[in-house]
Tab-separated table of C-alpha atoms and ligand atoms in Angstrom:
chain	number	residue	atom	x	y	z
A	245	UNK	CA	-0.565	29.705	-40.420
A	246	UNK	CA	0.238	28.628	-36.542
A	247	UNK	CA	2.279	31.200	-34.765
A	248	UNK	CA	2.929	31.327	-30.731
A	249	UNK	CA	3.883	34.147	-28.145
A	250	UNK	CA	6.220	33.358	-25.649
A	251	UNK	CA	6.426	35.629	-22.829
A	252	UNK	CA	9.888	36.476	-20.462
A	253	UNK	CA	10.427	34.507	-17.372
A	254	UNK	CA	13.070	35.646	-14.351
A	255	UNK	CA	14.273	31.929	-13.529
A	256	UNK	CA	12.975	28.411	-12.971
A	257	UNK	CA	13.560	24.924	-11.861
A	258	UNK	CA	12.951	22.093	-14.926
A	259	UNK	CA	13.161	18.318	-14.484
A	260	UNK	CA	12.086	16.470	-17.273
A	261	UNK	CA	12.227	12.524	-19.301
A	262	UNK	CA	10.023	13.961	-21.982
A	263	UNK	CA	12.002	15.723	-24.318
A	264	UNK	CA	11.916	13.906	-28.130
A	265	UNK	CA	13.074	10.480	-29.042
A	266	UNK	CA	16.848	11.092	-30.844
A	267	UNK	CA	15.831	11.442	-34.337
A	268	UNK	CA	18.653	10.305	-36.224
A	269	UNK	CA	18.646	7.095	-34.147
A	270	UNK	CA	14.432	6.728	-35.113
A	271	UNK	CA	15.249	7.160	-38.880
A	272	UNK	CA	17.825	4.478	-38.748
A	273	UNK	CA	16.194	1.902	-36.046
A	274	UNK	CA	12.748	2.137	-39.205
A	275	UNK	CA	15.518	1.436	-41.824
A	276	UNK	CA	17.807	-0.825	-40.581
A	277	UNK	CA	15.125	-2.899	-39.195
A	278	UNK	CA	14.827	-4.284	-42.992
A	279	UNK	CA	18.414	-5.714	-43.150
A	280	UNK	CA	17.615	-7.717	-40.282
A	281	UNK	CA	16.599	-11.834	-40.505
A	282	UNK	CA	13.918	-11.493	-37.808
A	283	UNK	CA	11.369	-8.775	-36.023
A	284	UNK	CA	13.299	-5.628	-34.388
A	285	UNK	CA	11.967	-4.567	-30.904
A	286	UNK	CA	11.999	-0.486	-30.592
A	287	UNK	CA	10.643	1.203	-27.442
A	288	UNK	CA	10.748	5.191	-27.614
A	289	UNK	CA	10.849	5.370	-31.307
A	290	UNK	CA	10.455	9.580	-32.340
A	291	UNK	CA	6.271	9.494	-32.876
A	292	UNK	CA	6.685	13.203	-34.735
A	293	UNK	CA	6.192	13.606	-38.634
A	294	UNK	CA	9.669	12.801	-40.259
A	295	UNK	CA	9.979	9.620	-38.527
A	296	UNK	CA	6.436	8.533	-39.091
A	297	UNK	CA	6.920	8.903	-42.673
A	298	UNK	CA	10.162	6.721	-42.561
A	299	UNK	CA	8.353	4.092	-40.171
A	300	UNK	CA	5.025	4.453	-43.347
A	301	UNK	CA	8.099	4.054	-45.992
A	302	UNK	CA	9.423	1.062	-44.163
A	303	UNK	CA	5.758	-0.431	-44.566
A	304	UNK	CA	5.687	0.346	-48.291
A	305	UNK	CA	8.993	-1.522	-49.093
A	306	UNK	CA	7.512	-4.784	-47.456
A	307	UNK	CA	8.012	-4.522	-43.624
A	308	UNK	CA	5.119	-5.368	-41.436
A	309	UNK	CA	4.911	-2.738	-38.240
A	310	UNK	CA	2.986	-3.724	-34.827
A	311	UNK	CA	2.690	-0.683	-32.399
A	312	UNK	CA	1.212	-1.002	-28.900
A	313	UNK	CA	1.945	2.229	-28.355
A	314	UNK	CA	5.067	1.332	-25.772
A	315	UNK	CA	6.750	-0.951	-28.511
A	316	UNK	CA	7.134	-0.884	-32.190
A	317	UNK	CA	7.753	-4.262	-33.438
A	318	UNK	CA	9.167	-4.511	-37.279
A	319	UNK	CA	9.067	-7.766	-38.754
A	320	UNK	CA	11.112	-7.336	-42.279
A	321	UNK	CA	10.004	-8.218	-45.167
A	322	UNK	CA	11.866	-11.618	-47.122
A	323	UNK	CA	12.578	-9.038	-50.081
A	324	UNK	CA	12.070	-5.804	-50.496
A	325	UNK	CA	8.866	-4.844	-52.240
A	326	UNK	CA	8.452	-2.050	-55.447
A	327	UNK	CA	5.905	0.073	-53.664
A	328	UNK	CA	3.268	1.525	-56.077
A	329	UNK	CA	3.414	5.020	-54.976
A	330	UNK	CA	6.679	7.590	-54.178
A	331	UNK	CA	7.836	7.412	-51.201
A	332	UNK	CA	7.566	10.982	-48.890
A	333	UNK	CA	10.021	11.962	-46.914
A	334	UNK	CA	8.301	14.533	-45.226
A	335	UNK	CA	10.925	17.533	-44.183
A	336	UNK	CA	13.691	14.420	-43.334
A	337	UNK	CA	17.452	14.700	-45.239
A	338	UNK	CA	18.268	11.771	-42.833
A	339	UNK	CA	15.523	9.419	-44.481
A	340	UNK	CA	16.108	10.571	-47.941
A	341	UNK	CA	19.542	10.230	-48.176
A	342	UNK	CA	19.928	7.106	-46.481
A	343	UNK	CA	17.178	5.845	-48.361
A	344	UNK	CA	18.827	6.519	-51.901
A	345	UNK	CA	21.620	4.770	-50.401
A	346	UNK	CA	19.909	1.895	-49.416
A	347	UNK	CA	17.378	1.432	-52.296
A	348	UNK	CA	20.425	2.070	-55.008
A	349	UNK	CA	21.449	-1.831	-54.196
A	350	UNK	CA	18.009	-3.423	-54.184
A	351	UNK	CA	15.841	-4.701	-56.934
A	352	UNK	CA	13.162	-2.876	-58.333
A	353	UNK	CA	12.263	0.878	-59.272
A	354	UNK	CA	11.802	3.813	-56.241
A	355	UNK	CA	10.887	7.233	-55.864
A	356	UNK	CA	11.553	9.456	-52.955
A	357	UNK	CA	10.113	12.958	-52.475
A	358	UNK	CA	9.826	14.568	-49.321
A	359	UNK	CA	8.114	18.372	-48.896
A	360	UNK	CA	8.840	21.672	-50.352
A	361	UNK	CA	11.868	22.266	-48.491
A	362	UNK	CA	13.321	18.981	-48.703
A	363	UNK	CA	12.550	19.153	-52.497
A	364	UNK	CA	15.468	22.164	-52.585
A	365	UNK	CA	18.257	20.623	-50.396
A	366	UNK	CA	21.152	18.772	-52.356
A	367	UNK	CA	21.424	15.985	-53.406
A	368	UNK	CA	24.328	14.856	-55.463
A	369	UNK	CA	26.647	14.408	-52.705
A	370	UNK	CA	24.829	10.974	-52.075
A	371	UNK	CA	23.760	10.737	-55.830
A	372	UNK	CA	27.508	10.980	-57.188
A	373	UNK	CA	29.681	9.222	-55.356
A	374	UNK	CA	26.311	6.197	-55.812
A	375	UNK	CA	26.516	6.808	-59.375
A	376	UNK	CA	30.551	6.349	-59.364
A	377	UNK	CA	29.629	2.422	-57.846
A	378	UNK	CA	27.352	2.211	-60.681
A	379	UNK	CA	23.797	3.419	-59.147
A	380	UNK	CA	20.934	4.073	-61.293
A	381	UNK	CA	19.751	7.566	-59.726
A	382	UNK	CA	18.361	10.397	-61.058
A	383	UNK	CA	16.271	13.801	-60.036
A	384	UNK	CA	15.804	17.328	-61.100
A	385	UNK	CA	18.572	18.825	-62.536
A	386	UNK	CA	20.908	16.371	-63.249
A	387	UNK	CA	19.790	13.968	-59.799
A	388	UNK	CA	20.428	16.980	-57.719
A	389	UNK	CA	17.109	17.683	-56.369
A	390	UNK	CA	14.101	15.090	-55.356
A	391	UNK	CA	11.750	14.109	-56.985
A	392	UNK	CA	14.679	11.434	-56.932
A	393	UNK	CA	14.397	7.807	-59.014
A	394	UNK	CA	16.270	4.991	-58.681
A	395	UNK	CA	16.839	1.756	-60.199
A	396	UNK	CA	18.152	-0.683	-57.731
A	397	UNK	CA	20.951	-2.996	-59.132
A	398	UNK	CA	24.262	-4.793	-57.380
A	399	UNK	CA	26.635	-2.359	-56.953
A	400	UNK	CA	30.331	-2.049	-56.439
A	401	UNK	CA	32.425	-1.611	-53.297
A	402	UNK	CA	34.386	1.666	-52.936
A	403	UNK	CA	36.844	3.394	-50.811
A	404	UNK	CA	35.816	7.097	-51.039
A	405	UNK	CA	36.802	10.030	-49.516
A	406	UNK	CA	34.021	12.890	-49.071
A	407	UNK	CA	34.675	16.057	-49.121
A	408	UNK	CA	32.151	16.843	-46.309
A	409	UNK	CA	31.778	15.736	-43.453
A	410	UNK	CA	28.071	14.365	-43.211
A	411	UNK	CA	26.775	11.115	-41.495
A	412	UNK	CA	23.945	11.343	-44.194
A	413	UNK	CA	26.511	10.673	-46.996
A	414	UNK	CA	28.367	8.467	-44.543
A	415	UNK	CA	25.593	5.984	-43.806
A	416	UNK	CA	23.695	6.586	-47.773
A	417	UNK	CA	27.465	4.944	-48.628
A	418	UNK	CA	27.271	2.440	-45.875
A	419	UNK	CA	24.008	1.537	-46.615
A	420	UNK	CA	24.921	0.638	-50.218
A	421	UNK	CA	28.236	-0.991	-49.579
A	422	UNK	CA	26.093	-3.275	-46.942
A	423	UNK	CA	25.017	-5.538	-50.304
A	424	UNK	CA	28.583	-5.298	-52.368
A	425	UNK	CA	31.086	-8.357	-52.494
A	426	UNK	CA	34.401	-6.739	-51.176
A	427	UNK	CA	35.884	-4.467	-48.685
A	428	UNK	CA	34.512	-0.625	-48.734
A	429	UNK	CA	36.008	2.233	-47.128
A	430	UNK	CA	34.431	5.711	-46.585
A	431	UNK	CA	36.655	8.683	-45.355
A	432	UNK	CA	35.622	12.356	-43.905
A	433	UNK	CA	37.685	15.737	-43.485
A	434	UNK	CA	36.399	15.444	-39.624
A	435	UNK	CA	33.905	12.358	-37.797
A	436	UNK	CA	30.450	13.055	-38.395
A	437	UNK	CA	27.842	11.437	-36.104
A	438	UNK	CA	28.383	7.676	-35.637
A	439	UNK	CA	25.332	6.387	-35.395
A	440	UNK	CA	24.995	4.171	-38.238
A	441	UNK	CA	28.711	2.303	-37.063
A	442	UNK	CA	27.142	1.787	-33.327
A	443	UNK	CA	24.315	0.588	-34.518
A	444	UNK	CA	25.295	-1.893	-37.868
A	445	UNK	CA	28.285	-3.393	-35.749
A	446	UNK	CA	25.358	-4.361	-32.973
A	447	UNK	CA	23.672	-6.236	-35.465
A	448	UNK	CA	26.696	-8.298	-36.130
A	449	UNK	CA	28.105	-6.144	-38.640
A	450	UNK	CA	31.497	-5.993	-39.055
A	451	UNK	CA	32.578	-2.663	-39.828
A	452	UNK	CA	35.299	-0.213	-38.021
A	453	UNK	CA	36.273	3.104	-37.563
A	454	UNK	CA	39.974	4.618	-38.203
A	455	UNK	CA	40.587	8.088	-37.126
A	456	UNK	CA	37.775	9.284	-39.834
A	457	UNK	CA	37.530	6.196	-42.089
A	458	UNK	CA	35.166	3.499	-41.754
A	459	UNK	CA	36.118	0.430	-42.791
A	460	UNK	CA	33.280	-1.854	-43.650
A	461	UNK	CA	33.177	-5.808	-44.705
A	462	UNK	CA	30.399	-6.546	-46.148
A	463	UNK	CA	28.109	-9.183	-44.159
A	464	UNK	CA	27.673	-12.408	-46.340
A	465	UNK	CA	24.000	-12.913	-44.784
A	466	UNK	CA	20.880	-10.804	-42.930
A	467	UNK	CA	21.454	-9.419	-39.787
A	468	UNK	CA	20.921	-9.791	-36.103
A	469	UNK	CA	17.333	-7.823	-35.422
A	470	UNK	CA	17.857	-4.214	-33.185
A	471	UNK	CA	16.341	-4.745	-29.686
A	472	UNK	CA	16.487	-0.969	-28.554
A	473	UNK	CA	15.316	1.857	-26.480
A	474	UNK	CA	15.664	4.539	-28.385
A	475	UNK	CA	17.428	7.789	-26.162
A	476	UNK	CA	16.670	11.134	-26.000
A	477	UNK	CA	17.445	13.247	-28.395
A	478	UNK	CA	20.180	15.724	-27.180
A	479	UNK	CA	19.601	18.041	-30.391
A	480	UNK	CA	15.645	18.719	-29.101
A	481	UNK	CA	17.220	18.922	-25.201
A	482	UNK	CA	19.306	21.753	-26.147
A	483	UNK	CA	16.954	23.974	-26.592
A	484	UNK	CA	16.085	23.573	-23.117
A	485	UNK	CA	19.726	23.802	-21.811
A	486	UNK	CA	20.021	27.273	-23.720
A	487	UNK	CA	17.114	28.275	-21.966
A	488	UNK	CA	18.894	27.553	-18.405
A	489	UNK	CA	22.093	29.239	-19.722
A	490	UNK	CA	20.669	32.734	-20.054
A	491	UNK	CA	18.660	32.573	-17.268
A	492	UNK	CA	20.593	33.022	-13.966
A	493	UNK	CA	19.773	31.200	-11.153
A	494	UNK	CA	17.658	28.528	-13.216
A	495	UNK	CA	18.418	25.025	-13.714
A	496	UNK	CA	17.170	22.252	-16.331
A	497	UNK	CA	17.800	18.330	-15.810
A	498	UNK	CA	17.320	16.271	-18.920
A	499	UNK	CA	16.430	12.519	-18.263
A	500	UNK	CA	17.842	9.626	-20.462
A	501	UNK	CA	19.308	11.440	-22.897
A	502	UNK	CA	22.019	10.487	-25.731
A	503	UNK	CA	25.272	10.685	-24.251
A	504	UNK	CA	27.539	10.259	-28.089
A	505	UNK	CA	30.508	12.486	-28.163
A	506	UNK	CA	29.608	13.267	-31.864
A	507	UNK	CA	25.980	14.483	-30.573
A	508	UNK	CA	26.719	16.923	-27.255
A	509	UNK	CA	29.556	19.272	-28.395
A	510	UNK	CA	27.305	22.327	-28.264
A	511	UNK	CA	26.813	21.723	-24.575
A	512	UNK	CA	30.605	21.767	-24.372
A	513	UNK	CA	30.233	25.072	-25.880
A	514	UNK	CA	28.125	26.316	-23.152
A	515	UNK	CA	30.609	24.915	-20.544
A	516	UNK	CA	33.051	27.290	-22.215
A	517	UNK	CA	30.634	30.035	-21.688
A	518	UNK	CA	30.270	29.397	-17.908
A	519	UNK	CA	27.685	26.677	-17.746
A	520	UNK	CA	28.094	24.629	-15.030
A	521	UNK	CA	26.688	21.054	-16.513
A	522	UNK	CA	27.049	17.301	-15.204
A	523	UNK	CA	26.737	14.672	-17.325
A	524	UNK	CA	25.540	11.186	-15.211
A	525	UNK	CA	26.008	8.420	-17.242
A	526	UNK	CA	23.650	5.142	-16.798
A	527	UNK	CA	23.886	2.063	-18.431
A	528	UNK	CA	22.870	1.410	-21.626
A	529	UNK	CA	23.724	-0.960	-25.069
A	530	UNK	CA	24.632	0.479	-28.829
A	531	UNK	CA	24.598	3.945	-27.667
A	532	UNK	CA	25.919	6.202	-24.330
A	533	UNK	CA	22.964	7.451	-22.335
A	534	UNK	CA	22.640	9.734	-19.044
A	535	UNK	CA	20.894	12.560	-17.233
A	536	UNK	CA	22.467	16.377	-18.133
A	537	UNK	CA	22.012	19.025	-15.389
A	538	UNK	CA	22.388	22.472	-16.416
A	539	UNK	CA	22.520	25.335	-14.094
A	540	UNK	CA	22.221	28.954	-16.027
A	541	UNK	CA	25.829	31.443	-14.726
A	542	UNK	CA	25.187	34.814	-13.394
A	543	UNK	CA	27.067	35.961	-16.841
A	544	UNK	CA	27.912	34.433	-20.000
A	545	UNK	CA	31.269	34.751	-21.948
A	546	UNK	CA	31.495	34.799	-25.434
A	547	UNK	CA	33.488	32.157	-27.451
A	548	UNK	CA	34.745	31.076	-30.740
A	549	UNK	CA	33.031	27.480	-32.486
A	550	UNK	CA	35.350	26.696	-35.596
A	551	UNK	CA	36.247	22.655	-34.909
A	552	UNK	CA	33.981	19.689	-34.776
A	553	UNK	CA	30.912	21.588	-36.186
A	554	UNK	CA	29.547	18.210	-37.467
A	555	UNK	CA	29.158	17.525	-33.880
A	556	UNK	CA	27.341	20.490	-33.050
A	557	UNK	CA	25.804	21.645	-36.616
A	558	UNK	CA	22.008	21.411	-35.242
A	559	UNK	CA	22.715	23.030	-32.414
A	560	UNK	CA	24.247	26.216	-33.992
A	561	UNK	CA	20.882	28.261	-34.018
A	562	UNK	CA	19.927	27.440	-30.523
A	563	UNK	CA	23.451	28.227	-29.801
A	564	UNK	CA	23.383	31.946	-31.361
A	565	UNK	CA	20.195	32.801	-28.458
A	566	UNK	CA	23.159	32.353	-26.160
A	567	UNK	CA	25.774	34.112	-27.941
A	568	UNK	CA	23.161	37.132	-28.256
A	569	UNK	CA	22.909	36.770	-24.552
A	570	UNK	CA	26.500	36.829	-23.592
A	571	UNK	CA	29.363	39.512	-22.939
A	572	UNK	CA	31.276	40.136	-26.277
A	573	UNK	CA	31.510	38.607	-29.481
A	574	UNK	CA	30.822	34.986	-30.721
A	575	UNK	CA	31.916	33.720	-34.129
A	576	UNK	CA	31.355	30.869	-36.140
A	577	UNK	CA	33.313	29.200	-38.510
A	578	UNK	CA	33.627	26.516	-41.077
A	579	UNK	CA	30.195	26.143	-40.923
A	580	UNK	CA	29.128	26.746	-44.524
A	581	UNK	CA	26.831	23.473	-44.177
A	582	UNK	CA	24.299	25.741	-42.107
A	583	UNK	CA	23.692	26.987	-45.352
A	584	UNK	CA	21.769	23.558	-46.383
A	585	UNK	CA	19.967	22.623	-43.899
A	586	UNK	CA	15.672	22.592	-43.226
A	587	UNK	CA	16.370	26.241	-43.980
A	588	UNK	CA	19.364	28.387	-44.836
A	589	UNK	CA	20.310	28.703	-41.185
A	590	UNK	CA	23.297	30.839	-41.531
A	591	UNK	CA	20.707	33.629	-43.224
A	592	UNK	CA	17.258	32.752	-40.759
A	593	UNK	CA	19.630	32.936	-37.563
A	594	UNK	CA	21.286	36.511	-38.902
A	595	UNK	CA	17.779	38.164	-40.147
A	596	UNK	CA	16.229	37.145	-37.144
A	597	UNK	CA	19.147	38.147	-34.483
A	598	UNK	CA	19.176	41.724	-36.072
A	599	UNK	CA	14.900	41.946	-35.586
A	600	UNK	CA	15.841	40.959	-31.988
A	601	UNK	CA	18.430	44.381	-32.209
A	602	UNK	CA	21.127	42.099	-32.034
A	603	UNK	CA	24.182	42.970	-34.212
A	604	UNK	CA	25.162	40.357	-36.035
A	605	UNK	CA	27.644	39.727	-39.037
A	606	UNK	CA	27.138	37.428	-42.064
A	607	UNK	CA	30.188	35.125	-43.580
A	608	UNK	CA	29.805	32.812	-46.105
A	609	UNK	CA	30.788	29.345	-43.717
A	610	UNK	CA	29.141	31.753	-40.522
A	611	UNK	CA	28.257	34.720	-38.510
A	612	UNK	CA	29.815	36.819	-35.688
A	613	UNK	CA	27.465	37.796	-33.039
A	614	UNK	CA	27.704	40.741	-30.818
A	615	UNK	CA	26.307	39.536	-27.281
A	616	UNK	CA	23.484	42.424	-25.961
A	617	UNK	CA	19.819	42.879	-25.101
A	618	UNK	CA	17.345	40.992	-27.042
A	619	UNK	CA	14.413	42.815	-27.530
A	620	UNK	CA	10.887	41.316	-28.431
A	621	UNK	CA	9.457	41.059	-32.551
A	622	UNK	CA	7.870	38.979	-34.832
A	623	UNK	CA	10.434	36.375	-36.497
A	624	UNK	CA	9.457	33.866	-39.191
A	625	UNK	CA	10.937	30.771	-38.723
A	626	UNK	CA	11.283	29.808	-42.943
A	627	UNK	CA	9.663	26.636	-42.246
A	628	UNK	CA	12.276	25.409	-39.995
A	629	UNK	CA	11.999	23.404	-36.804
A	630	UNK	CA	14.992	24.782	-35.040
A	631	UNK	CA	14.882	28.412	-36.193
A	632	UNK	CA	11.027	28.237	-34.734
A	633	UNK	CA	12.776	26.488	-30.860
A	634	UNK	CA	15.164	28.876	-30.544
A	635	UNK	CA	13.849	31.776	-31.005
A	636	UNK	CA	10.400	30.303	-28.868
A	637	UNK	CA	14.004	29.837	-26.313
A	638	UNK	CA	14.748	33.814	-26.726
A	639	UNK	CA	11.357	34.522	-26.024
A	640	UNK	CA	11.740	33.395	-22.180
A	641	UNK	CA	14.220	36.061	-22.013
A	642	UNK	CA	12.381	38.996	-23.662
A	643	UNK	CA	9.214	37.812	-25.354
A	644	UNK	CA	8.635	36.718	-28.789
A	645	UNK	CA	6.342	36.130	-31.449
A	646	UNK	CA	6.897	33.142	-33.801
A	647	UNK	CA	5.259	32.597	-36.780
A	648	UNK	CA	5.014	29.776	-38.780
A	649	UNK	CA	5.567	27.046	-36.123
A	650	UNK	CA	3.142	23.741	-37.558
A	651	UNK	CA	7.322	22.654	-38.725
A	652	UNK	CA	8.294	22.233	-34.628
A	653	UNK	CA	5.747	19.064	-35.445
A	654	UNK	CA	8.950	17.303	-37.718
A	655	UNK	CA	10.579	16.663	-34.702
A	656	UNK	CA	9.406	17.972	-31.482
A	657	UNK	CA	5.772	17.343	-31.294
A	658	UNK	CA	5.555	18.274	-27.138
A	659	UNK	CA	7.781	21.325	-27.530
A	660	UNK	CA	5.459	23.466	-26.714
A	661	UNK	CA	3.942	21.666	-23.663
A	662	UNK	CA	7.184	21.093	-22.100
A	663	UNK	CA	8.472	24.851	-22.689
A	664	UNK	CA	4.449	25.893	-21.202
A	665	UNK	CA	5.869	23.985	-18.350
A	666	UNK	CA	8.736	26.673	-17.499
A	667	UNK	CA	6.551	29.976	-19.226
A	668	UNK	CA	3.841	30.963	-20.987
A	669	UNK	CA	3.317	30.215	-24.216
A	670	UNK	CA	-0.221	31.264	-25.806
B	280	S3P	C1	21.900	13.634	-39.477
B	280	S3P	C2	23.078	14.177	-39.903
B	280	S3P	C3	23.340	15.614	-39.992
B	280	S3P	C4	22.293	16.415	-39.212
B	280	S3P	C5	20.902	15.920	-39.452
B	280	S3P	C6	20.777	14.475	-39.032
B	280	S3P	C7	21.761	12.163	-39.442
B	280	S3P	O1	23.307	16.009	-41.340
B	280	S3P	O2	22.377	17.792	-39.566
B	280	S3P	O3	19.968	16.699	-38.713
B	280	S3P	O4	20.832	11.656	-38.799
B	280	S3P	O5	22.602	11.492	-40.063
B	280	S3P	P1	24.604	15.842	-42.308
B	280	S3P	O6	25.075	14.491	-42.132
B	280	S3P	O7	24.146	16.121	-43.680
B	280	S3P	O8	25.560	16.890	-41.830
């Protein structure tokens, strides 16, 4: 099993353009790329295991994929082929459920499966509301768990409201309304991540957003090819800016990185705590993009995150390093979707917070933290990338040994370089 040691460090000074590629833009810039009429043009695309399996997956339906290692080229297939073999998904709940919504509307017979964890997150709220249009989907336990098959046919246009508010069952819908014959409309209780809009309506789609409805018309041919850089990913950067925040007198700048509302709320957070950070943004096209500067406060207040968790739902465990670190008590909120993530982040982040001799308080949608000293241990990080990052983060304050880290590979591959860059990690 791979494990790491990080040991403390009083303060430092971190510039960097290297952290990851946004993921949830490389699972979409593989997929999308076969809606398109010609070759899509993608420079910074995420090279770490869930997105290499959606960029192999793209392959198997048809697409053919040139990499020179500074651009990937996709050149889309005229139909989508019925690969002979399932499809993995890796760790990825972005690929799979996208995927189920995009292969429920084409021809031909699919399997998706993705890794032990993945096998054990849910799936009917993309399977239901496809099976209401008439999908063809099924899976363990009634099409609630992968292995998942599905046979494509023309589906039906909707208008359905979600009770969640995910941009996986947002764009799985999207995905599948894309081939339907009339107007479809998908509401949320609160906007999830918009990637999927910014990105469809730049290949000539025309679809809109309404408060927290999305209003899509279905495009009557392919589309316009993506011609991207891909940002950086603000989710992997945080881990970095939590670093700077409880470490006074340090400061991190984060090259080129995603600017979208929906994607930087947890640095918001840490403004609220008494971060001082600058956002500079450059120019860019489908997407908001700029340099963050964070500089870490002599103390750090505690605060309350109960609104616009979508926005900041991958953040929350890096987040919880800073609530240990600050005066009083934090509390989440609303946040019962921790629960079904890579891991059960709600229980990893509270197990692991109390072997740090953190008090810490468990609630159904959250946890209230009681800001003090972290102390060194062993944590295990259940298999999950961001449990494994933050606590690596802690470790700069007090030490820490991680175990089970080969998951950090999903999406950060350099994590570990970059953080060697500030500490030491053995
Ligand atoms: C993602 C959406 C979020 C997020 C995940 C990536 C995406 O999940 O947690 O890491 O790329 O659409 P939900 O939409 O299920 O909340």
């Amino acid at each position: 099993m791979k494990k790491m040691t990080v040991f403390p460090k009083s303060h430092f000074i971190f510039e960097t353009d290297e952290i990851a590629s946004d993921k949830s833009i490389s699972h979409r810039c593989a997929i999308f790329s076969l809606l398109a009429q010609e070759t899509s043009y993608i420079r910074n695309f995420l090279r770490a295991e869930d997105t290499l399996c959606t960029l192999n997956i793209v392959q198997l339906l048809g697409a053919t994929v040139k990499d020179d290692n500074k651009e990937i080229q996709i050149i889309p297939p005229s139909k989508i082929i019925e690969p002979p073999c399932i499809l993995d998904c890796g760790n990825s709940g972005t690929a799979i459920r996208l995927l189920m919504g995009f292969l429920s509307a084409q021809e031909g017979f699919f399997v998706l499966h993705g890794d032990k964890y993945l096998a054990n997150r849910p799936m009917k709220r993309v399977a239901n509301p496809l099976r209401d249009i008439g999908a063809n989907i099924d899976g363990r336990k009634d099409g609630e768990l992968a292995p998942i098959g599905i046979r494509g046919k023309k589906l039906s246009s909707f208008a359905y409201t979600s009770p969640i508010a995910s941009a996986q069952v947002k764009s799985a819908l999207i995905l599948a309304g894309l081939s339907s014959e009339g107007v479809c409309t998908f509401s949320e209780p609160e906007l999830s991540r918009d990637h999927t809009e910014n990105m469809l309506r730049g290949m000539g789609v025309d679809i809109k957003t309404e408060g927290t409805t999305v209003v899509l018309n279905p495009p009557k041919e392919k589309l316009k090819p993506l011609d991207i850089t891909v940002p950086n990913d603000p989710s992997s950067g945080f881990f970095f800016a939590v670093a700077a925040a409880i470490t006074p007198n340090s400061r991190v700048v984060l090259k080129n990185m995603l600017l979208n509302k929906t994607r930087i709320e947890a640095y918001k957070v840490l403004e609220k705590m008494g971060v001082n950070i600058e956002y500079k943004q450059k120019e860019s096209s489908y997407e908001s993009v700029g340099d963050i500067i964070i500089e870490g406060p002599l103390t750090l207040n505690s605060t309350v995150v109960e609104t616009n968790i979508a926005w900041l739902i991958d953040e929350l465990p890096a987040l919880s390093i800073a609530f240990a670190c600050a005066k009083g008590k934090s509390l989440v909120k609303n946040a019962q979707e921790l629960r079904v993530k890579e891991s059960d982040r709600i229980s990893s982040v509270v197990n692991n917070l109390k072997l740090c001799g953190i008090s810490v308080d468990e609630f159904e949608d959250g946890y209230e933290v009681e800001g003090g000293e972290l102390k060194s241990a062993t944590i295990n990080s259940f298999g999950d990338h961001r449990i494994a990052m933050s606590f690596a983060i802690a470790g700069l304050k007090c030490g820490m040994h991680i175990q089970d880290t080969a998951c950090i590979d999903t999406s950060f591959p350099n994590f570990i370089a970059l953080l060697s860059q500030i500490g030491n990690v053995e």
